[in-house]
mmCIF file of C-alpha atoms and ligand atoms in Angstrom:
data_model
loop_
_atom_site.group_PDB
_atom_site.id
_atom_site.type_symbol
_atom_site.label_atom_id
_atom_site.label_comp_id
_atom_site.label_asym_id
_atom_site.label_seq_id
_atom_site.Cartn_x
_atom_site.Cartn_y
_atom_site.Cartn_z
ATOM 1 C CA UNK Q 1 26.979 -1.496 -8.681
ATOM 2 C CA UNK Q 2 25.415 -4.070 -6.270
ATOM 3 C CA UNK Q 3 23.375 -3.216 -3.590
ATOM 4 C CA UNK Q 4 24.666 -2.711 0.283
ATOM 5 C CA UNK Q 5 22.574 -3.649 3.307
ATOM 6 C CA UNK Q 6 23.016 0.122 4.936
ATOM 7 C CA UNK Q 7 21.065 1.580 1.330
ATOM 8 C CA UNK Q 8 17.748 2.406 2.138
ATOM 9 C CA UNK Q 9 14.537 0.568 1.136
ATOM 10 C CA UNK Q 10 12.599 2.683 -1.142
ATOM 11 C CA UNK Q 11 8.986 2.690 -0.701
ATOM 12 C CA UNK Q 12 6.571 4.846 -2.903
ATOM 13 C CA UNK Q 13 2.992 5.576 -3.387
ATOM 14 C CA UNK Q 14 0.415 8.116 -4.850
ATOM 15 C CA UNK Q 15 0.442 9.899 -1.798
ATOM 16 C CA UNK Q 16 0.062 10.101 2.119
ATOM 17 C CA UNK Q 17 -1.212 6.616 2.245
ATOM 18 C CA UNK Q 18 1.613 4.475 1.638
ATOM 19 C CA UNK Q 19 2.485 5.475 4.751
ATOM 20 C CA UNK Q 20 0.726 2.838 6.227
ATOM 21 C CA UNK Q 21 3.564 0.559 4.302
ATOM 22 C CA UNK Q 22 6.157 2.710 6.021
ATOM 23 C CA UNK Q 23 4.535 1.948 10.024
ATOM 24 C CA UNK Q 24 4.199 -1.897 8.956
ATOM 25 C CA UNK Q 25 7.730 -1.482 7.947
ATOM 26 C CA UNK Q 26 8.950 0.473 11.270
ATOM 27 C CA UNK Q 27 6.963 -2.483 13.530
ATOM 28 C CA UNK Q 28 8.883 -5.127 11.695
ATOM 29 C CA UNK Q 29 12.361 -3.804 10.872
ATOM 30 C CA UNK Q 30 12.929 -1.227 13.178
ATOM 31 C CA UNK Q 31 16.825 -1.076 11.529
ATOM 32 C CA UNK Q 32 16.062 -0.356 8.369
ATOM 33 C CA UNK Q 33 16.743 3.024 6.552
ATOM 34 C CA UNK Q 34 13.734 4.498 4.255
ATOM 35 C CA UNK Q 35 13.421 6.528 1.833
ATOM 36 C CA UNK Q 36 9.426 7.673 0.780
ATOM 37 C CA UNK Q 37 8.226 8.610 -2.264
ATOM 38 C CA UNK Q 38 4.699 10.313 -1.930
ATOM 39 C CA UNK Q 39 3.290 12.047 -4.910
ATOM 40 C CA UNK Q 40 0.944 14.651 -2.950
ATOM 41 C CA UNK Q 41 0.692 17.054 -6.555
ATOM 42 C CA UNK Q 42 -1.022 14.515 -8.331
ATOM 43 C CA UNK Q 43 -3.137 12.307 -5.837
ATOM 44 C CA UNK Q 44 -5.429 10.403 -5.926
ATOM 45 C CA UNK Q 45 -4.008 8.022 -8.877
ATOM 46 C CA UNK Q 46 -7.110 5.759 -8.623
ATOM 47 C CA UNK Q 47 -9.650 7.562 -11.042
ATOM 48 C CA UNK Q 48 -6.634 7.878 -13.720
ATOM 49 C CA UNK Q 49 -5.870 6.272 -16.964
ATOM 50 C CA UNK Q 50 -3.438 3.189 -17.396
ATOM 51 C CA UNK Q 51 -1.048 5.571 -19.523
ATOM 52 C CA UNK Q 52 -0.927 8.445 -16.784
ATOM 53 C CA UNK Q 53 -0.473 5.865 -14.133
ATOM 54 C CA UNK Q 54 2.695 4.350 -15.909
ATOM 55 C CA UNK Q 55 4.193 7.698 -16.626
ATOM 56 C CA UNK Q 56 3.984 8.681 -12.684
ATOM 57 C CA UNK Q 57 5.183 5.235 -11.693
ATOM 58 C CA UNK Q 58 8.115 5.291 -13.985
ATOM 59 C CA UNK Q 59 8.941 9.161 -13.008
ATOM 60 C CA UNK Q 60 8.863 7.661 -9.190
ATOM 61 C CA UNK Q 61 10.871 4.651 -9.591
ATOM 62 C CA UNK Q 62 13.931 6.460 -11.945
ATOM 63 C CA UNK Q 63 14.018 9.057 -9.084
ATOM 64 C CA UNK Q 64 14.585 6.368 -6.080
ATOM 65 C CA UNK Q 65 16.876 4.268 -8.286
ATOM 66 C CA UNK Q 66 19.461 7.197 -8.282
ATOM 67 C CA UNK Q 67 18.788 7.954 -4.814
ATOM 68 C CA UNK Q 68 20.309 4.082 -4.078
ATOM 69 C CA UNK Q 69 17.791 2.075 -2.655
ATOM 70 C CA UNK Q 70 18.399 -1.102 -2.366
ATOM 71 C CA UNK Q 71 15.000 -2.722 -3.081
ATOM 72 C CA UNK Q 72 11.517 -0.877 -4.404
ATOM 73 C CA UNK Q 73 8.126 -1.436 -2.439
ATOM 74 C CA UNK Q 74 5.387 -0.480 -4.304
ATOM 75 C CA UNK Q 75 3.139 0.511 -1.631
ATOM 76 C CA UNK Q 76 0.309 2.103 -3.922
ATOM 77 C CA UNK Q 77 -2.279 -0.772 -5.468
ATOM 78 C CA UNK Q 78 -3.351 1.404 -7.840
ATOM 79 C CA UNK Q 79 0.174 1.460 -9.384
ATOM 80 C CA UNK Q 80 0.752 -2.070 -8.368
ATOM 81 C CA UNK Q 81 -2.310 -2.340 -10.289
ATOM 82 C CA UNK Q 82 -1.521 -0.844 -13.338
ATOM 83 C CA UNK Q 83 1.839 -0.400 -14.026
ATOM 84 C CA UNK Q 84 3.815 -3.292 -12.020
ATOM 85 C CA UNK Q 85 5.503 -4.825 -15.745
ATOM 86 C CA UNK Q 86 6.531 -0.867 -16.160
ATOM 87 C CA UNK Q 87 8.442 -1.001 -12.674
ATOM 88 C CA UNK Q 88 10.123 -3.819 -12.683
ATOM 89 C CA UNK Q 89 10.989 -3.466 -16.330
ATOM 90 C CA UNK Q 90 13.015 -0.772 -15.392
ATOM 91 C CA UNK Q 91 14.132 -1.179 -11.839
ATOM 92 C CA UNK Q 92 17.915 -2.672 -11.104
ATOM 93 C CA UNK Q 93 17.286 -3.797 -7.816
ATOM 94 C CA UNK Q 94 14.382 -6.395 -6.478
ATOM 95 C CA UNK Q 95 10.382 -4.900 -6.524
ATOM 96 C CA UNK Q 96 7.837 -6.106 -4.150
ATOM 97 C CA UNK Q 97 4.649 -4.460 -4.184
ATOM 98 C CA UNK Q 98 1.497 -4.958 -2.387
ATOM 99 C CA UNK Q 99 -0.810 -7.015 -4.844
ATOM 100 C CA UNK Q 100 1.585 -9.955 -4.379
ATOM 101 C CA UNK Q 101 1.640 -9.878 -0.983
ATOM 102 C CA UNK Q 102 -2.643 -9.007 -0.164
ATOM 103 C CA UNK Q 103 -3.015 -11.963 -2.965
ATOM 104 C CA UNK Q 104 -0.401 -14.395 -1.311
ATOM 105 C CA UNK Q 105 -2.203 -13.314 2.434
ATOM 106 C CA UNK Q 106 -5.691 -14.079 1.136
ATOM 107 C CA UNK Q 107 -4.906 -17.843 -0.004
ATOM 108 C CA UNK Q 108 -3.077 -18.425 3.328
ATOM 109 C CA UNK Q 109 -5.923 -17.055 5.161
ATOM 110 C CA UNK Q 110 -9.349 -18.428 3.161
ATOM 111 C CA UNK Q 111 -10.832 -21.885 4.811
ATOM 112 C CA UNK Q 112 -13.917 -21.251 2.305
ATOM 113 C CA UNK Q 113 -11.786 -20.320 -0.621
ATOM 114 C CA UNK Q 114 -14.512 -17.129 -1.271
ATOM 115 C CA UNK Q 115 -12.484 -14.400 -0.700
ATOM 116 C CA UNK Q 116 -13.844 -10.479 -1.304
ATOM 117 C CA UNK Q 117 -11.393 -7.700 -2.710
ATOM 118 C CA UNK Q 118 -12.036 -3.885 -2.473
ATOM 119 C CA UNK Q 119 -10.142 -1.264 -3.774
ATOM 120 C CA UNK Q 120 -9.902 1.761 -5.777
ATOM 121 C CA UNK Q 121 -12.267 1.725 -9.552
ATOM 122 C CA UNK Q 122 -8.481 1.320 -11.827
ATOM 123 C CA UNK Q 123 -7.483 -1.632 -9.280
ATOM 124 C CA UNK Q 124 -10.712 -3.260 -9.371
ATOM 125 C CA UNK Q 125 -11.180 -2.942 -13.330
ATOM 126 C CA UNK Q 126 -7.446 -4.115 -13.655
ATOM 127 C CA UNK Q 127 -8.453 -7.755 -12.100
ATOM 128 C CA UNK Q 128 -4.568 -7.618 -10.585
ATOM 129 C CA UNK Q 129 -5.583 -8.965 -7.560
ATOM 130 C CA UNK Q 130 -8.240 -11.808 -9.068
ATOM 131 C CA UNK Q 131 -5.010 -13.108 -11.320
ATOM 132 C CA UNK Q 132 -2.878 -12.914 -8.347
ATOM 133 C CA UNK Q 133 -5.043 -14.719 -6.070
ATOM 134 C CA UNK Q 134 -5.710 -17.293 -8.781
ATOM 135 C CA UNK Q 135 -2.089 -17.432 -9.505
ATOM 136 C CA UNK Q 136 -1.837 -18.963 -6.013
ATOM 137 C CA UNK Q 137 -4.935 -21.096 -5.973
ATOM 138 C CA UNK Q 138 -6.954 -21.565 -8.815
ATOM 139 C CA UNK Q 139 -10.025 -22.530 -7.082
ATOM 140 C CA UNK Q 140 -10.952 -19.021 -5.196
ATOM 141 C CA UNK Q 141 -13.665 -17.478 -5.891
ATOM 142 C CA UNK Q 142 -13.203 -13.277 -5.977
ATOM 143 C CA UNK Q 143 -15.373 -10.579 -5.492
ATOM 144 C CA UNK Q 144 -14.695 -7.602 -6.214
ATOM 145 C CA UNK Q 145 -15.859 -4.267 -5.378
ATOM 146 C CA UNK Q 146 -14.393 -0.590 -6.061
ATOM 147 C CA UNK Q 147 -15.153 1.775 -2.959
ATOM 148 C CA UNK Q 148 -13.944 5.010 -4.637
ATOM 149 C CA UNK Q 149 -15.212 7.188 -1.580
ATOM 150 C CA UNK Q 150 -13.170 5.233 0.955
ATOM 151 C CA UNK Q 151 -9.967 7.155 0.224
ATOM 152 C CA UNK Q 152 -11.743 10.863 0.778
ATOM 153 C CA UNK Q 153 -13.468 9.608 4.155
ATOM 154 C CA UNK Q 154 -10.207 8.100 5.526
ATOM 155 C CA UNK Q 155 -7.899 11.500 4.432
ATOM 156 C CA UNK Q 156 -11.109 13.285 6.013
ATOM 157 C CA UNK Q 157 -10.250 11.529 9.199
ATOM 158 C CA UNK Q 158 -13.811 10.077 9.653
ATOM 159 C CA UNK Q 159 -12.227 6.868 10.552
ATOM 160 C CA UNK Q 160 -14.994 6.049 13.051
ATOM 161 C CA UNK Q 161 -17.800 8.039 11.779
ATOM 162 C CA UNK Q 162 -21.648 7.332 10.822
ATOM 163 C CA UNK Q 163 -21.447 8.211 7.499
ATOM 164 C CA UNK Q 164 -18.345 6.372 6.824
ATOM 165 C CA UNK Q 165 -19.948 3.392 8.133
ATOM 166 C CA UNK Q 166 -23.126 3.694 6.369
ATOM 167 C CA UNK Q 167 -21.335 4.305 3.348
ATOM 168 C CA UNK Q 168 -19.471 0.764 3.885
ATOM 169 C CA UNK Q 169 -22.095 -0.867 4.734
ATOM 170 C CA UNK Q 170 -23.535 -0.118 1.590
ATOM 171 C CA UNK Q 171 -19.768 -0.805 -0.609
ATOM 172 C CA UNK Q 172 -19.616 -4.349 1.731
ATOM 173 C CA UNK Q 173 -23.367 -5.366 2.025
ATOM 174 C CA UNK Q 174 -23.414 -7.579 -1.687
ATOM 175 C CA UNK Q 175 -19.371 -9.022 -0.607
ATOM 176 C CA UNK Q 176 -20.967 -10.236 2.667
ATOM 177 C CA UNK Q 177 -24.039 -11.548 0.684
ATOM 178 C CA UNK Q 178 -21.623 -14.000 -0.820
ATOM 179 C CA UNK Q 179 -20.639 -15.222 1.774
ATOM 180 C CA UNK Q 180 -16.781 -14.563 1.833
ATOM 181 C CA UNK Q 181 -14.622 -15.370 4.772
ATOM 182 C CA UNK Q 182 -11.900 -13.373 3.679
ATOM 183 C CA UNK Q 183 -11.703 -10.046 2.589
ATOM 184 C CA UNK Q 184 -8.857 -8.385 1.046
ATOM 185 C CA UNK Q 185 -7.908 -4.198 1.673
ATOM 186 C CA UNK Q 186 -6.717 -3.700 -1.742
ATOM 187 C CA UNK Q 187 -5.891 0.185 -0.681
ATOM 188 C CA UNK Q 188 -3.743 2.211 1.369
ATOM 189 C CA UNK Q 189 -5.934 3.889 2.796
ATOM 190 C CA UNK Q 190 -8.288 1.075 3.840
ATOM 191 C CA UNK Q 191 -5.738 -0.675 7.177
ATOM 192 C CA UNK Q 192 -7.318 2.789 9.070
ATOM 193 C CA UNK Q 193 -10.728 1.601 8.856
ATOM 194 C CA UNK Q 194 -9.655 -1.950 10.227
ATOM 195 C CA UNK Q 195 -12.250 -1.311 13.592
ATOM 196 C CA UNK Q 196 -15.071 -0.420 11.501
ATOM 197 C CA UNK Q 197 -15.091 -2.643 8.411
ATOM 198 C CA UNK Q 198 -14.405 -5.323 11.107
ATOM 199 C CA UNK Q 199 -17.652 -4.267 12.864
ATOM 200 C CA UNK Q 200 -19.499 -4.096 9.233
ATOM 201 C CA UNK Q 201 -18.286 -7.689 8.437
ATOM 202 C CA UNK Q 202 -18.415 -9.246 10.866
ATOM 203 C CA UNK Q 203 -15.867 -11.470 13.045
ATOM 204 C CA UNK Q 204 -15.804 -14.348 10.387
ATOM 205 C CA UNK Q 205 -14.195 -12.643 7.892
ATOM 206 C CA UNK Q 206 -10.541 -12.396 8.106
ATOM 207 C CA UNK Q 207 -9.382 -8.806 7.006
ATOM 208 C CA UNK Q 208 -6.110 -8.847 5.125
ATOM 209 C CA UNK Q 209 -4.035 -6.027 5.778
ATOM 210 C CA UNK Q 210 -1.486 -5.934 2.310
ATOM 211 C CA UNK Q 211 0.672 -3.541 4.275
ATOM 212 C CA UNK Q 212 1.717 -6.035 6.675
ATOM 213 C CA UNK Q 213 1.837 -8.855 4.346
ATOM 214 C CA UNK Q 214 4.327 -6.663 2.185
ATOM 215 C CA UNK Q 215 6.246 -6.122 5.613
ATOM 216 C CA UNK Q 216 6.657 -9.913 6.442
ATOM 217 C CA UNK Q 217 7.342 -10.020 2.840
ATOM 218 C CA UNK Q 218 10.342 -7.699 2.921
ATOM 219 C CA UNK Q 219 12.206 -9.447 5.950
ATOM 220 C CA UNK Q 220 11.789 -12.726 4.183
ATOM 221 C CA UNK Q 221 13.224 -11.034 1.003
ATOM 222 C CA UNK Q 222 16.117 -8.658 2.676
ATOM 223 C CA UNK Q 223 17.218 -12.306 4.824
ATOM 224 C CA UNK Q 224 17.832 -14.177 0.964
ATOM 225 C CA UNK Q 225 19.255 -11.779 -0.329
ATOM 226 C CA UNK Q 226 21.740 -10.964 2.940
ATOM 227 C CA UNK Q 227 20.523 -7.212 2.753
ATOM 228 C CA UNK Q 228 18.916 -7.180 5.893
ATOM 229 C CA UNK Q 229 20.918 -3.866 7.701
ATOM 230 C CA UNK Q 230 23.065 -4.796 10.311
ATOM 231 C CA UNK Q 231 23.148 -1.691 12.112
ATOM 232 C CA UNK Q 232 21.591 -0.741 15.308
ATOM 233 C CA UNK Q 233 21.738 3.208 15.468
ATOM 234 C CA UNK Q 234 18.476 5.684 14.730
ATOM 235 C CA UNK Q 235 17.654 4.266 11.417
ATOM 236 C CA UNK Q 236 17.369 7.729 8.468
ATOM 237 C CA UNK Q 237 13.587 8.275 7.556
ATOM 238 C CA UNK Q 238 12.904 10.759 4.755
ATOM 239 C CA UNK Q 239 10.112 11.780 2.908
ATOM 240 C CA UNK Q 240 10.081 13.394 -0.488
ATOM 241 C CA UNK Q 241 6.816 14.735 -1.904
ATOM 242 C CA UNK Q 242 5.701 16.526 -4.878
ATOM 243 C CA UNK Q 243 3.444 19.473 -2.729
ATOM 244 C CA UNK Q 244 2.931 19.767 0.938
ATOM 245 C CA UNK Q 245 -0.588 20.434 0.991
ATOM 246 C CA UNK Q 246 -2.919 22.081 3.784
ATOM 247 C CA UNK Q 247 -3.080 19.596 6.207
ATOM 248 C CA UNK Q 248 -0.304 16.930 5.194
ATOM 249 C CA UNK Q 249 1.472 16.852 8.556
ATOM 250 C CA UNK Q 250 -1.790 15.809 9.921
ATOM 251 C CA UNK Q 251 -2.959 13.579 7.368
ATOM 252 C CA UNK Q 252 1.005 12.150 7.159
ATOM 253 C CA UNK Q 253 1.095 11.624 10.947
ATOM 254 C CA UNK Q 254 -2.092 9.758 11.163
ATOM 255 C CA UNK Q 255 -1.093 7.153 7.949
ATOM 256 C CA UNK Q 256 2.576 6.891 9.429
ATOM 257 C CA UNK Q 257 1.490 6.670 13.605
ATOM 258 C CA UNK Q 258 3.941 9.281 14.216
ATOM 259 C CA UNK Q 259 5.206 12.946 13.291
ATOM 260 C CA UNK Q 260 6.686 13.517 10.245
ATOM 261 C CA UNK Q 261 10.303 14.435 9.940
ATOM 262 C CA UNK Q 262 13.176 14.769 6.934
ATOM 263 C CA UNK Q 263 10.061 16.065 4.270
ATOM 264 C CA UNK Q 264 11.697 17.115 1.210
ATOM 265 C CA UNK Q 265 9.624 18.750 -2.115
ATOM 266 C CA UNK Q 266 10.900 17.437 -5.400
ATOM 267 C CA UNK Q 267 9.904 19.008 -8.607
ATOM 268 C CA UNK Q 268 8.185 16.620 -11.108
HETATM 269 N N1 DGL O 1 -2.636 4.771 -3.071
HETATM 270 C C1 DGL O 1 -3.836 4.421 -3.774
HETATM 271 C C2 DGL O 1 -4.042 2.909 -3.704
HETATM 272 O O1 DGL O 1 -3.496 2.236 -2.855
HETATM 273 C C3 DGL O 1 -5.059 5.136 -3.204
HETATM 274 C C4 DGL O 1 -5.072 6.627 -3.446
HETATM 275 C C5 DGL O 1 -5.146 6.982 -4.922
HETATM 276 O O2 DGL O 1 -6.198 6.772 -5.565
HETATM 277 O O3 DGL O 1 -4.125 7.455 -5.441
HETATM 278 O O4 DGL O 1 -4.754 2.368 -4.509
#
């Protein structure tokens, strides 16, 4: 059956940190109706095999399909990464997901066509985001560089804090070396340490933020396809997650900017 404009959008990531999808989302269509998919049992996805990875994904996706979405955001690189064939193999209804958008952002924004990518270690070895980017211009030049601790630090809540910055400084100092003028947040978690990798480097380098691309990306794509919802009540937010771990309303509230409501555990 085909998709109506007042179905939700279904966004869905490893865990908390799509979230920052989700506030992107709120800023820019404030009357759409979401539906989250964050799996907080088995987080983080980044240190796991291709296999596991595509199992998850394809667990997540066949649950939001039935719940009626009417298009799929992959908010999580790491599955965007990994599995993205797997999703949209199986998914009925359109799939935008955040390596396309960082990768389309990065071409629009490089003058020096040197652009640096960071991420988690399976979205880095993938190369996802270095065919992306080359899919839109085959003259960048990538960089690449995992920052595995990134994702701790930020959950942590040391957004702002020495040894988060001394621990970028030492993920960003060979990127910088290269002189890129753009560099891509090929995480979740990563938009949340905007003010400090700024500082680190430097105001040249443009920092793009996938979860806003995706958002821009998403009006563009609910306007051609005449989903865009037309009304203007309290749009429905809800939240399902695998566990509700010590701390998630906390964590939750800092990725998504505001309390968490409508949290519902679903059994994987
Ligand atoms: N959501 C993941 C990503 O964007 C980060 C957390 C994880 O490793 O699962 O790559």
């Amino acid at each position: 059956m085909a998709s109506l404009p007042e179905y939700p959008i279904g966004v869905f990531d490893s865990g908390v940190g799509g979230l920052t999808v989700v506030h992107a989302l709120r800023r820019q269509l404030p009357r759409e109706n979401i539906y989250y998919f964050g799996d907080t049992a088995r987080v983080p996805y980044g240190v796991k095999s291709e296999e596991t990875i595509a199992r998850f994904a394809t667990q997540i996706v066949e649950f939001l399909l039935e719940k009626r979405v009417k298009i799929l955001i992959v908010a999580c690189n790491t599955m965007a990464a990994v599995a993205s064939q797997v999703i949209r193999g199986l998914s009925s209804v359109p799939v935008l997901d955040v390596i396309e958008s960082g990768a389309r952002g990065a071409a629009l924004e490089t003058r020096s066509r040197r652009v640096g990518v960071i991420g988690t270690l399976a979205t880095v070895a993938s190369g996802a985001y270095d065919q992306a980017i080359r899919r839109y211009d085959a003259s960048i030049q990538i960089r690449s560089r995992a920052c595995p601790l990134f994702v701790p630090l930020v959950e942590e809540g040391w957004l702002d804090h020495v040894v988060t910055r001394i621990t970028a400084e030492e993920y960003l100092r060979p990127l910088c070396r290269e002189a890129i003028d753009t560099l891509v947040l090929g995480c979740t978690h990563y938009p949340l340490l905007k003010p400090l990798l700024r500082e680190v480097v430097g105001a040249d380098v443009r920092l793009v933020d996938s979860a806003e691309a995706i958002a821009r990306q998403t009006a563009e794509l609910l306007e051609a396809e005449q989903l865009a919802n037309p009304q203007t009540g309290v749009p429905d937010y809800h939240f399902f997650v695998t566990d509700v771990p010590q701390r998630f309303q906390e964590v939750g509230g800092r990725f998504l900017g505001r309390a968490l409501e409508n949290v519902h555990i679903v059994q994987m």
